[in-house]
mmCIF file of C-alpha atoms and ligand atoms in Angstrom:
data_model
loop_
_atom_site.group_PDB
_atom_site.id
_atom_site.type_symbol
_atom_site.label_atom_id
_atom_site.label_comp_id
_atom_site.label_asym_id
_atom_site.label_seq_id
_atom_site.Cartn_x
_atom_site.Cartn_y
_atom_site.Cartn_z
ATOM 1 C CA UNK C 1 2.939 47.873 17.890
ATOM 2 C CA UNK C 2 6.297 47.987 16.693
ATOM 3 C CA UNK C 3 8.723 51.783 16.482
ATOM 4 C CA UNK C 4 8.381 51.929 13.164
ATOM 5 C CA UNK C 5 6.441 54.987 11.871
ATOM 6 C CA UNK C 6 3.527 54.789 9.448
ATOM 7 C CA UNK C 7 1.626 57.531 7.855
ATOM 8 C CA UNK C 8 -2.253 57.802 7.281
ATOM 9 C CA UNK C 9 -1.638 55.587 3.667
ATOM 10 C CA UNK C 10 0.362 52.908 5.536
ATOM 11 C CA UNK C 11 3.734 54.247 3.746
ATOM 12 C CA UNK C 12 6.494 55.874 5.722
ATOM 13 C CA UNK C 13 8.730 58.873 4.120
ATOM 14 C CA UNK C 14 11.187 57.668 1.244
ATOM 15 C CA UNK C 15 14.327 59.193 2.170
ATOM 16 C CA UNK C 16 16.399 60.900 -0.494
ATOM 17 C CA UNK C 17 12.595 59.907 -2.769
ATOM 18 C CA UNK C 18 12.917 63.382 -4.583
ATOM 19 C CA UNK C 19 16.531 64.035 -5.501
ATOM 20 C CA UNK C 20 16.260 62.638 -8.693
ATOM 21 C CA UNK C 21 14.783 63.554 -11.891
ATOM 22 C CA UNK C 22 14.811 62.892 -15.450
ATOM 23 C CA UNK C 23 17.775 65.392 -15.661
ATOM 24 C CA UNK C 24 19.622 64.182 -12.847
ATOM 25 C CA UNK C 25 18.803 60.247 -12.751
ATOM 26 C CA UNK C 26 19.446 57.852 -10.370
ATOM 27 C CA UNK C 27 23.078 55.923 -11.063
ATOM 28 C CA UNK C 28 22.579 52.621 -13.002
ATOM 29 C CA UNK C 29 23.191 49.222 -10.290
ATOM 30 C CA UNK C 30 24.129 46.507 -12.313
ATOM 31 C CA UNK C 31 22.165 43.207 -11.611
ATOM 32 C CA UNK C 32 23.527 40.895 -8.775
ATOM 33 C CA UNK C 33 25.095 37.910 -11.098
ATOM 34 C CA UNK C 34 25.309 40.023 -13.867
ATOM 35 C CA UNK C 35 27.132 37.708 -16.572
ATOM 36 C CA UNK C 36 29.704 40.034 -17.849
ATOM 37 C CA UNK C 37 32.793 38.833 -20.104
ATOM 38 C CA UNK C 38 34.831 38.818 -17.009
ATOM 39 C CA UNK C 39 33.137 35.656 -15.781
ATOM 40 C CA UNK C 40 34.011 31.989 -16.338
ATOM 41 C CA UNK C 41 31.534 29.904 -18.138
ATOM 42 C CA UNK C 42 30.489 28.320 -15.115
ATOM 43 C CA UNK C 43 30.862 29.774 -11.745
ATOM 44 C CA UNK C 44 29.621 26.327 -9.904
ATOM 45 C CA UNK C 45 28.448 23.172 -10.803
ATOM 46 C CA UNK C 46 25.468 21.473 -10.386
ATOM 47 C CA UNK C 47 26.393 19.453 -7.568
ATOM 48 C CA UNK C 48 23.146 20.883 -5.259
ATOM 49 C CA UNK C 49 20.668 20.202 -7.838
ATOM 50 C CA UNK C 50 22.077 16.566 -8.105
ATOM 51 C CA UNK C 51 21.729 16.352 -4.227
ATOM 52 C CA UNK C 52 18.118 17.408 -4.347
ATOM 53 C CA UNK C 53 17.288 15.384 -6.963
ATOM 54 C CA UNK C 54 18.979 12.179 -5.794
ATOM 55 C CA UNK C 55 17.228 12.581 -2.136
ATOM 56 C CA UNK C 56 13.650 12.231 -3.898
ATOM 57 C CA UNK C 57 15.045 9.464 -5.876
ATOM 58 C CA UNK C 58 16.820 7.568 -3.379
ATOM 59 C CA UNK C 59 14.122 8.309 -0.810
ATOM 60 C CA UNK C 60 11.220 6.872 -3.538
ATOM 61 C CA UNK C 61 13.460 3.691 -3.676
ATOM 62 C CA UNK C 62 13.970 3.537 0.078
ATOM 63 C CA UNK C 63 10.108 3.251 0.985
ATOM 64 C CA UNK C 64 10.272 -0.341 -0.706
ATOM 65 C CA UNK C 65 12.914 -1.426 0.404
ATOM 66 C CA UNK C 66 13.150 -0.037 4.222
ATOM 67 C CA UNK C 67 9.677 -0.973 4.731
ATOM 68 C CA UNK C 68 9.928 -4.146 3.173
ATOM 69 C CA UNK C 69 12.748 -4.710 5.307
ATOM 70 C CA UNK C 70 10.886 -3.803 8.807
ATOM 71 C CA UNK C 71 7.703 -5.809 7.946
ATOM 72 C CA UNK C 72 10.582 -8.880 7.288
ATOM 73 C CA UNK C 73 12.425 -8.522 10.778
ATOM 74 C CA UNK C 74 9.691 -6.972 12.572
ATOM 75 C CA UNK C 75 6.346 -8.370 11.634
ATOM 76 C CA UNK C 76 6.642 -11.646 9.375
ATOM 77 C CA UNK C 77 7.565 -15.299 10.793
ATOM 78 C CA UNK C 78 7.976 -13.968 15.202
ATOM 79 C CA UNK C 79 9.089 -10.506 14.428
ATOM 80 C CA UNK C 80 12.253 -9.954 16.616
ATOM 81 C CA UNK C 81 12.160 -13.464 18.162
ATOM 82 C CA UNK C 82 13.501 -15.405 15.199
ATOM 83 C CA UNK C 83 16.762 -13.332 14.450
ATOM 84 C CA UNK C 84 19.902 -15.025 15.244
ATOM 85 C CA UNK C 85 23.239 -15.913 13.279
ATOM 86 C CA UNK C 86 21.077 -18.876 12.201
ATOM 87 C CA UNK C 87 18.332 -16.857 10.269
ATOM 88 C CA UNK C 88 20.805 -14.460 8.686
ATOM 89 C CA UNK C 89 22.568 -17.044 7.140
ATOM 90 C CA UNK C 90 19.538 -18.360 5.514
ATOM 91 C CA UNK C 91 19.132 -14.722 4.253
ATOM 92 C CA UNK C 92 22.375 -14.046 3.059
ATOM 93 C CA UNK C 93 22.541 -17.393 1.102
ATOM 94 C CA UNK C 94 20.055 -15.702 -1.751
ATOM 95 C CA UNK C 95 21.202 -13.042 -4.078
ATOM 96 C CA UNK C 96 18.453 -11.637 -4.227
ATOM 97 C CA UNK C 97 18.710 -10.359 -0.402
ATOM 98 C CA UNK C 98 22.272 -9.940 -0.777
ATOM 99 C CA UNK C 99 21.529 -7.258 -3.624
ATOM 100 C CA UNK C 100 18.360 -5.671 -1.237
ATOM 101 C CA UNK C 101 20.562 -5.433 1.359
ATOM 102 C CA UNK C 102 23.333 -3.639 -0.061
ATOM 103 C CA UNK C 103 21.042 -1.548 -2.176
ATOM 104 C CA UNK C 104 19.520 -0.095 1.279
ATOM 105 C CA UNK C 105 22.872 0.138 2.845
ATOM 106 C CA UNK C 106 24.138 2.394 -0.043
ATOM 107 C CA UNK C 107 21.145 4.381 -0.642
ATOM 108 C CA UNK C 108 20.359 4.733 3.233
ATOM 109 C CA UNK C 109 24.029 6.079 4.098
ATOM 110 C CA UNK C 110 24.455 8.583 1.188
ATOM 111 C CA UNK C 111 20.795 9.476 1.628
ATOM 112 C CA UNK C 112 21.358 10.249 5.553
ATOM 113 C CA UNK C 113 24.552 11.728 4.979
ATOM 114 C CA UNK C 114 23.096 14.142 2.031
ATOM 115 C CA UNK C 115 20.610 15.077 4.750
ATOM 116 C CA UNK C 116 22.546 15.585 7.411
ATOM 117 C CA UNK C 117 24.978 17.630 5.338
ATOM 118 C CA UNK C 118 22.078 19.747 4.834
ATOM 119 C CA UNK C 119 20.989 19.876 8.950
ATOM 120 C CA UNK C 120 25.138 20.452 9.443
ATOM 121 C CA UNK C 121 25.003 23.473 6.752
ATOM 122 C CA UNK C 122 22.043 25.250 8.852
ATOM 123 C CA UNK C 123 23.215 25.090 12.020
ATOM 124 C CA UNK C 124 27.203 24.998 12.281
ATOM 125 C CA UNK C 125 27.544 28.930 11.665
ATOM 126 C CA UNK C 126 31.197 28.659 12.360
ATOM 127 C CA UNK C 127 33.721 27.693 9.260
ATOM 128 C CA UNK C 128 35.616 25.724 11.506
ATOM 129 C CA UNK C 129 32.548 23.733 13.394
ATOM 130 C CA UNK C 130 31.785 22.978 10.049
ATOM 131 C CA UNK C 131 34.319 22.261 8.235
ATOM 132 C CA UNK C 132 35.239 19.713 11.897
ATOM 133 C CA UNK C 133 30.982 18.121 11.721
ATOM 134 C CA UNK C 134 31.258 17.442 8.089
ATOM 135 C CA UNK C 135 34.549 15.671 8.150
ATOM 136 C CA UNK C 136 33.513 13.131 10.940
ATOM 137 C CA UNK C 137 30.595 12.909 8.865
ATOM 138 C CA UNK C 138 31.986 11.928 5.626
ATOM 139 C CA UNK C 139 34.517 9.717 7.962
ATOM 140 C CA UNK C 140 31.726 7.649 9.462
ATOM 141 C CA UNK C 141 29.848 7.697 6.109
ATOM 142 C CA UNK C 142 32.869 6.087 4.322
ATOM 143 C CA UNK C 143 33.537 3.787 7.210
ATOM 144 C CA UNK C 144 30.368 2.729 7.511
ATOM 145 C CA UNK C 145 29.539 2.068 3.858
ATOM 146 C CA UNK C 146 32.699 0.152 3.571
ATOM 147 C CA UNK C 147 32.581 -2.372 6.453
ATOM 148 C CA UNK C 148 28.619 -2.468 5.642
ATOM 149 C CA UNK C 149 29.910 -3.912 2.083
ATOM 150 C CA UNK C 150 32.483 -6.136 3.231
ATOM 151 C CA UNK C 151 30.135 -7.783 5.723
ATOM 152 C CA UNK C 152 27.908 -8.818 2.882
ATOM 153 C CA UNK C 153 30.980 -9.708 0.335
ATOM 154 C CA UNK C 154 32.939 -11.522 2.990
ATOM 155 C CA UNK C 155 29.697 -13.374 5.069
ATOM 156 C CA UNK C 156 30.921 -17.361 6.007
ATOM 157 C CA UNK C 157 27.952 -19.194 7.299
ATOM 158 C CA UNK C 158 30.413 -22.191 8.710
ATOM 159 C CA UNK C 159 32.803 -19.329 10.578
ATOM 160 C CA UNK C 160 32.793 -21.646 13.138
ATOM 161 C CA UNK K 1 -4.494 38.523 7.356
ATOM 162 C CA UNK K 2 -3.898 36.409 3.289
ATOM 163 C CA UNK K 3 -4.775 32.412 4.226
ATOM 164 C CA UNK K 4 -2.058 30.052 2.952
ATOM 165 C CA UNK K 5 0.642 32.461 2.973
ATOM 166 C CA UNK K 6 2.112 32.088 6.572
ATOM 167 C CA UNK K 7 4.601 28.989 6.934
ATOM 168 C CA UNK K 8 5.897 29.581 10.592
ATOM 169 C CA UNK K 9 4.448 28.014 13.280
ATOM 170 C CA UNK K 10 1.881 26.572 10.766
ATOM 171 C CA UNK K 11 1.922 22.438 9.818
ATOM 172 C CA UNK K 12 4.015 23.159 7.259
ATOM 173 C CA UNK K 13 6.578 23.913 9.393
ATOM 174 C CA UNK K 14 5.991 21.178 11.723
ATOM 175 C CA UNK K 15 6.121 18.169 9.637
ATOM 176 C CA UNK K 16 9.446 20.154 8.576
ATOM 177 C CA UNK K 17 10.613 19.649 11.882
ATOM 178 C CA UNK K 18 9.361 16.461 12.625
ATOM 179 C CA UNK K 19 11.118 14.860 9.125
ATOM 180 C CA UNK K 20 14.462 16.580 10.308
ATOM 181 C CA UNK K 21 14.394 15.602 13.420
ATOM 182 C CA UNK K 22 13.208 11.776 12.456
ATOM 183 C CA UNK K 23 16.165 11.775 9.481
ATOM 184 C CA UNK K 24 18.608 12.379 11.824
ATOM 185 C CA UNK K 25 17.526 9.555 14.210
ATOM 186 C CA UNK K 26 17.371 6.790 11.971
ATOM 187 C CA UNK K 27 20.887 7.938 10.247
ATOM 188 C CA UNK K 28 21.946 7.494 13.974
ATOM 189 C CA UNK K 29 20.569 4.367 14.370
ATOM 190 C CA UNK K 30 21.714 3.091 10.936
ATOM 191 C CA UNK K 31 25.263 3.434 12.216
ATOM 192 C CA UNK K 32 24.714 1.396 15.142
ATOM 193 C CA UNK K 33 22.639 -1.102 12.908
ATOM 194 C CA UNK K 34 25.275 -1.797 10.248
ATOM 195 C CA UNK K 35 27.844 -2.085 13.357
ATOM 196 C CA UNK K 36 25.515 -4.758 15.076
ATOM 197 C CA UNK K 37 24.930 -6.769 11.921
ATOM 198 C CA UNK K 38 29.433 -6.969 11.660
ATOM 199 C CA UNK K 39 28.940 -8.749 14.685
ATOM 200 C CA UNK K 40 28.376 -11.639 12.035
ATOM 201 C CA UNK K 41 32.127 -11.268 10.840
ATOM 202 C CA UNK K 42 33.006 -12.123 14.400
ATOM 203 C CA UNK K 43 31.144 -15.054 15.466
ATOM 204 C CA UNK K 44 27.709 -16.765 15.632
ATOM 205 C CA UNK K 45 27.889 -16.401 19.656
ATOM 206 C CA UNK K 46 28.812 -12.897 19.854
ATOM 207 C CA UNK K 47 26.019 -12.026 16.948
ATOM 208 C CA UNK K 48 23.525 -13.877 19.075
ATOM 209 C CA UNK K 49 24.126 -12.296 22.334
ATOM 210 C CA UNK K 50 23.941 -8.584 21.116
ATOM 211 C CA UNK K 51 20.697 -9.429 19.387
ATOM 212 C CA UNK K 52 19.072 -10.894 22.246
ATOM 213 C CA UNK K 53 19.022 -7.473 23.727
ATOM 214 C CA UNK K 54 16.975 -6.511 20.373
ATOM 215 C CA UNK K 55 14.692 -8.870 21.952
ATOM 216 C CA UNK K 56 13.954 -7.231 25.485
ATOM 217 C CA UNK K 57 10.885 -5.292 26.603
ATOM 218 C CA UNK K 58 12.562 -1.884 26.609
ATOM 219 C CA UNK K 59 14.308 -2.145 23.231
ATOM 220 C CA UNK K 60 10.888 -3.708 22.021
ATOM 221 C CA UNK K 61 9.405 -0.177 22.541
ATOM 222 C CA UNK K 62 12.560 1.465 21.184
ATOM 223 C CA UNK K 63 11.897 -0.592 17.913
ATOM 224 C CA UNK K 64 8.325 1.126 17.540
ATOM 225 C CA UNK K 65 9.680 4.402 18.325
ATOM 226 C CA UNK K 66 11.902 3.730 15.065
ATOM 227 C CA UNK K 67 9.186 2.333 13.677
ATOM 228 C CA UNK K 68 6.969 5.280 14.232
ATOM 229 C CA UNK K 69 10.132 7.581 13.533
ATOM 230 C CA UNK K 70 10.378 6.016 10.145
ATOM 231 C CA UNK K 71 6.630 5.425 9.046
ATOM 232 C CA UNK K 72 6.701 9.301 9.403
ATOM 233 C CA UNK K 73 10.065 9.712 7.230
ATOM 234 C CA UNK K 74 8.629 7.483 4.843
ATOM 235 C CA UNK K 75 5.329 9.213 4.327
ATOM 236 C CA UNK K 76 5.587 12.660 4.936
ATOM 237 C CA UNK K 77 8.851 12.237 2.347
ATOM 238 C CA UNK K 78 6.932 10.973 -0.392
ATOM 239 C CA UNK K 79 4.412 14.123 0.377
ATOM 240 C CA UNK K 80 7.366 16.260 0.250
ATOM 241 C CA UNK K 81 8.249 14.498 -3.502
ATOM 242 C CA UNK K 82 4.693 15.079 -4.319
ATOM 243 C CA UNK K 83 4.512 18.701 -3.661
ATOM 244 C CA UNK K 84 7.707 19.451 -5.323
ATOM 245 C CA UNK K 85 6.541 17.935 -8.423
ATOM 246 C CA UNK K 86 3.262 17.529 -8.811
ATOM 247 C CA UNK K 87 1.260 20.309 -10.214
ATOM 248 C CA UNK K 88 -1.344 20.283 -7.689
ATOM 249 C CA UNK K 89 1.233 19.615 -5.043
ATOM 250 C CA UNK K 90 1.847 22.335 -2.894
ATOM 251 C CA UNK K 91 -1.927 23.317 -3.179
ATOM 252 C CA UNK K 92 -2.895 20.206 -1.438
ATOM 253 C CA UNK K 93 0.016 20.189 0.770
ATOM 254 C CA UNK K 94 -1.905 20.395 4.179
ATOM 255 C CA UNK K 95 -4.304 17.747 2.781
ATOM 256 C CA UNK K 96 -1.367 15.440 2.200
ATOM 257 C CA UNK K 97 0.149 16.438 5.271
ATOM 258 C CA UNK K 98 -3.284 15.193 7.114
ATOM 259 C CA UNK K 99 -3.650 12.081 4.764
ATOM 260 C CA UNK K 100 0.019 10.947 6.223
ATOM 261 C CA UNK K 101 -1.301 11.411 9.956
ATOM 262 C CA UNK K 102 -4.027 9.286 9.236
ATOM 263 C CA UNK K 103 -2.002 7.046 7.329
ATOM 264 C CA UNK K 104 0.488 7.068 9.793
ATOM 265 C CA UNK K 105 -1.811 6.480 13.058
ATOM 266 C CA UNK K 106 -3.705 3.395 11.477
ATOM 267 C CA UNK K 107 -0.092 2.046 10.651
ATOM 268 C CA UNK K 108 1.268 2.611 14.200
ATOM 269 C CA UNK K 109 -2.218 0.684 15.633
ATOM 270 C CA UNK K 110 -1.349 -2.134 13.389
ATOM 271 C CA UNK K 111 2.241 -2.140 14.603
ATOM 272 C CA UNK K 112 1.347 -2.678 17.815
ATOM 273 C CA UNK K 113 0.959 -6.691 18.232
ATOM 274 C CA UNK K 114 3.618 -7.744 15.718
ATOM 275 C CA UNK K 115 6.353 -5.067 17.453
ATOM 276 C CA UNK K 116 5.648 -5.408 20.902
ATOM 277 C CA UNK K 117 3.716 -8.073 21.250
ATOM 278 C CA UNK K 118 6.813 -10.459 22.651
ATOM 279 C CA UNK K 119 7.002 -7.564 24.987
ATOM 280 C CA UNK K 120 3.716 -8.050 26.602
ATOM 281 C CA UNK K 121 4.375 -12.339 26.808
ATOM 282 C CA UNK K 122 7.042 -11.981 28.290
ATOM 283 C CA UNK K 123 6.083 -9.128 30.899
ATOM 284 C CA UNK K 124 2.668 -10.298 31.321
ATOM 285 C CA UNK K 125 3.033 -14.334 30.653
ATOM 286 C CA UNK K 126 0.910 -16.106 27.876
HETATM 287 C C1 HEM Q 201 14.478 -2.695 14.642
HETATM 288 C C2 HEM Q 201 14.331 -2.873 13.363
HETATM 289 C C3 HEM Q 201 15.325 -3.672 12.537
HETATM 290 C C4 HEM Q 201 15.717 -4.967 12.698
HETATM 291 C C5 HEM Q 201 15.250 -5.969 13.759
HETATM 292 C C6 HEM Q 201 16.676 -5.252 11.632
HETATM 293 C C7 HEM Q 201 17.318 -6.473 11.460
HETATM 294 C C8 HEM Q 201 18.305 -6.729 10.527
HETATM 295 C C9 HEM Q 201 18.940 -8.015 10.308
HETATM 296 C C10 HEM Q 201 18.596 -9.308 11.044
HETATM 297 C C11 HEM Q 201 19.873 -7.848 9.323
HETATM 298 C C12 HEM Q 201 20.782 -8.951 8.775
HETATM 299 C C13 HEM Q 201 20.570 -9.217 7.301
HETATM 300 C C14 HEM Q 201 19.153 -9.524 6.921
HETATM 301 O O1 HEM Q 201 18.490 -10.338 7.585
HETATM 302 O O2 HEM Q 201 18.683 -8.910 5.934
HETATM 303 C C15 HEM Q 201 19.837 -6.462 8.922
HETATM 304 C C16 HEM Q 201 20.656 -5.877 7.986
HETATM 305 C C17 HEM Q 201 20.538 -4.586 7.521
HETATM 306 N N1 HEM Q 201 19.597 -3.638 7.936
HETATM 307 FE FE1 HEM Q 201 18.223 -3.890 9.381
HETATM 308 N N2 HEM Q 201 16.856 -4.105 10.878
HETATM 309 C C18 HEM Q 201 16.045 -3.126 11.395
HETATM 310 C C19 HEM Q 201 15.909 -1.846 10.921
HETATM 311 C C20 HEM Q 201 16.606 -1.321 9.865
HETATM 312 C C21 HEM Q 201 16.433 0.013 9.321
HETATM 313 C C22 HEM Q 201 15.429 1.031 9.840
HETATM 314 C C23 HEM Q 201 17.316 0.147 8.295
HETATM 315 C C24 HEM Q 201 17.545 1.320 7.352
HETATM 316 C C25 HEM Q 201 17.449 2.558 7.651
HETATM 317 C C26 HEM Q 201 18.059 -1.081 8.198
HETATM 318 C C27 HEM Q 201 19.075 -1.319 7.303
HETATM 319 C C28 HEM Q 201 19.811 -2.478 7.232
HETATM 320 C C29 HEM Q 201 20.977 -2.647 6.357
HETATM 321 C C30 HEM Q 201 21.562 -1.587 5.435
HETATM 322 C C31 HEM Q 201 21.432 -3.977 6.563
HETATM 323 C C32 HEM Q 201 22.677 -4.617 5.905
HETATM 324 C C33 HEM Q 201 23.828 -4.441 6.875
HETATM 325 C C34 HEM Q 201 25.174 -4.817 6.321
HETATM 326 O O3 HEM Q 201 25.448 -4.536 5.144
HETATM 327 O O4 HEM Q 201 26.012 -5.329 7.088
HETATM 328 N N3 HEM Q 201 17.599 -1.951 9.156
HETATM 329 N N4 HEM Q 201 18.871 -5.796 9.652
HETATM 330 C C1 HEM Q 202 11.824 5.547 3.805
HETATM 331 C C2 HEM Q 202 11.903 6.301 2.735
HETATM 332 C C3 HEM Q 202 12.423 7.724 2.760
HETATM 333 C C4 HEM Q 202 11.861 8.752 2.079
HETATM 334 C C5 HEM Q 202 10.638 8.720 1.160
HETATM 335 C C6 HEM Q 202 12.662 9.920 2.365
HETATM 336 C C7 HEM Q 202 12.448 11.178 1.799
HETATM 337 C C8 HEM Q 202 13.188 12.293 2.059
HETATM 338 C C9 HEM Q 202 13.106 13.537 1.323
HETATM 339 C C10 HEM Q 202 12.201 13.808 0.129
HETATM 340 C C11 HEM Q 202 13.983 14.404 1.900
HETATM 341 C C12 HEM Q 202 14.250 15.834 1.456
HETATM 342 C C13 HEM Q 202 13.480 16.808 2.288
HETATM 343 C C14 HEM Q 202 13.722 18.225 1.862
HETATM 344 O O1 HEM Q 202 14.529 18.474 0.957
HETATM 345 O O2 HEM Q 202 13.069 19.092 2.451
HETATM 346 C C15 HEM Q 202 14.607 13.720 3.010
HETATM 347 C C16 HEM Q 202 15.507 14.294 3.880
HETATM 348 C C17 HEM Q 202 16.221 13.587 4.826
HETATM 349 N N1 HEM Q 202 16.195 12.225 5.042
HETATM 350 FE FE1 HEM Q 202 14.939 10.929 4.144
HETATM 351 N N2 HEM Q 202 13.670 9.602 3.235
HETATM 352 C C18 HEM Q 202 13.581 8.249 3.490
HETATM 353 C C19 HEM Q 202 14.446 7.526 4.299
HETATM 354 C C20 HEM Q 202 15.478 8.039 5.068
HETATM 355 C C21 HEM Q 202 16.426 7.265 5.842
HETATM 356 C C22 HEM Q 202 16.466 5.737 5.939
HETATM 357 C C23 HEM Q 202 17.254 8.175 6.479
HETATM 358 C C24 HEM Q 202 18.415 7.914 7.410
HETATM 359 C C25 HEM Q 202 19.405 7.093 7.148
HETATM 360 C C26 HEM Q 202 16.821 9.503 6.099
HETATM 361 C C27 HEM Q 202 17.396 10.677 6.534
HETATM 362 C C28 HEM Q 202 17.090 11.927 6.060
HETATM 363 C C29 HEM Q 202 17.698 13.158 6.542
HETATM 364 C C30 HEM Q 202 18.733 13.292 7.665
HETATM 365 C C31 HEM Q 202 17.142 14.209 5.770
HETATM 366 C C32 HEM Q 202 17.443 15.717 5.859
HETATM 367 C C33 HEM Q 202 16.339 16.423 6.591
HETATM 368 C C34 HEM Q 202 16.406 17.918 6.472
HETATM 369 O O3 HEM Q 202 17.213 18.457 5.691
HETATM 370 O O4 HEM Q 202 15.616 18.574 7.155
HETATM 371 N N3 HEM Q 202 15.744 9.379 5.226
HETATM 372 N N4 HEM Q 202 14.111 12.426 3.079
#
């Protein structure tokens, strides 16, 4: 068992439980968040709920298309043993996998990212560990993104 | 002691764990992914020769691990969706959470020949 004390009805003594009465009451606390006329309009925006909502969103349109994708390079036509420069290029020459593939590459990142924001936010308890983990983290993000893009914008099938 | 009410040490807080820890790996792989596929931008040869090694035994079973670490993601996602806004949802949570094992197990057993079947041929001979 643990230190605490307990009487016979499970409830320990209330400190302090009797000092007040009706004559002498107990001073009024205000409400944490208490809107007063002090406070702006808006005290934050809504920039976590957008974040929560988009990971169910993004992650609903991510099923398709990352499993779609896997049963493609893994499964269909040899799995792993046809890909080569070769069968992207047949890929990439349709719009339609151009659009898929930059869809997932978008969604994927900012989806990850979000996440990891959230797995950087529980565990870095120091400002500056933070503040340093989230940085690199929106670095790669962008960087990654970005040349992800390009690759699919900027793909030559007769580079050489 | 009141059933449902505990969430430590209970599934609910492993299949937490297990999507964290499964998120994190496939944003990790992602990275290296998108950096493989540039390899196009370079040339055909040096796309090739990095994806051959996509094609060895021991990256064949690395693929199912992502494969397994993503079927997971996937499913146990789409429970998390459900119990945040379906009524029922967080009722039926631990049925939903056993409905994705199941899911997930017959999934993985199906995965097997397609992902490492190449593995075995070449290990083994055909
Ligand atoms: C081991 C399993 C995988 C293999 C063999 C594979 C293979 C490929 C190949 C051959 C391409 C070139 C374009 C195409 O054919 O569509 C590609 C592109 C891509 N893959 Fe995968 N992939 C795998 C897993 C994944 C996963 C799990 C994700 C997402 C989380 C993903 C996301 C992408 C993205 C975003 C691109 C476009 C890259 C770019 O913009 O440069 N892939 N993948
Ligand atoms: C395949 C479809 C996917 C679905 C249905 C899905 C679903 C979800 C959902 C609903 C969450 C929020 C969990 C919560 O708020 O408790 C989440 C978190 C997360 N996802 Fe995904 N996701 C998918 C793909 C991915 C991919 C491709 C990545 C990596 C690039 C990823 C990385 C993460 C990470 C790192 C988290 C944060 C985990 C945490 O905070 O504990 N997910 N996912």
């Amino acid at each position: 068992m643990s230190t605490s004390e307990k009487t016979a009805a499970g409830v320990g003594p209330v400190e302090g439980g009797a000092v007040y009465t009706v004559d002498n009451p107990a001073p009024f606390i205000e409400a944490p968040r208490q809107r007063t006329r002090k406070t702006p309009k808006s005290t934050r925006g809504n920039f976590e709920l957008a974040a929560w909502l988009f990971m169910r969103l993004s992650g609903v349109v991510l099923v398709v298309l990352v499993l779609g994708h896997l049963l493609i390079q893994l499964v269909l036509d040899g799995g792993v043993s046809k890909i080569g420069f070769a069968f992207v290029a047949g890929r990439w020459a349709s719009p339609f996998w151009q659009v898929w593939d930059l869809l997932m590459l978008w969604l994927a990142m900012l989806h990850g990212a979000n996440g990891l924001r959230t797995v950087i936010n529980d565990y870095a308890e120091r400002a500056n560990t933070r503040l340093w983990l989230k940085g690199l983290l929106y670095t790669a993000t962008v960087f990654t993104i970005l040349l992800g893009t390009l690759v699919i914008f900027t793909f030559d099938p007769n580079i050489r | 002691m009141p059933a449902g009410t505990l969430y430590r040490g209970r599934e609910g807080m492993w299949s937490w764990v297990a999507h964290r820890v499964t998120g994190v790996l496939i944003f990790f792989f992602l990275f290296v992914h998108v950096l493989d596929t540039a390899l196009v931008r370079v040339s055909p040869e040096a796309y090739d020769t990095v994806v051959a090694t996509y094609k060895t035994p021991i990256v064949a079973l690395l693929e199912y691990g992502l494969v397994a670490a993503i079927l997971f993601h996937a499913l146990n996602g789409l429970r998390v969706i459900a119990v945040d806004f379906w009524i029922k949802g967080a009722r039926y949570q631990k049925q939903m959470l056993w409905t994705v094992v199941a899911l997930w197990v017959v999934l993985m057993l199906g995965a097997i020949y397609p992902v490492l079947g190449h593995a075995a041929r070449e290990l083994f001979g055909s």
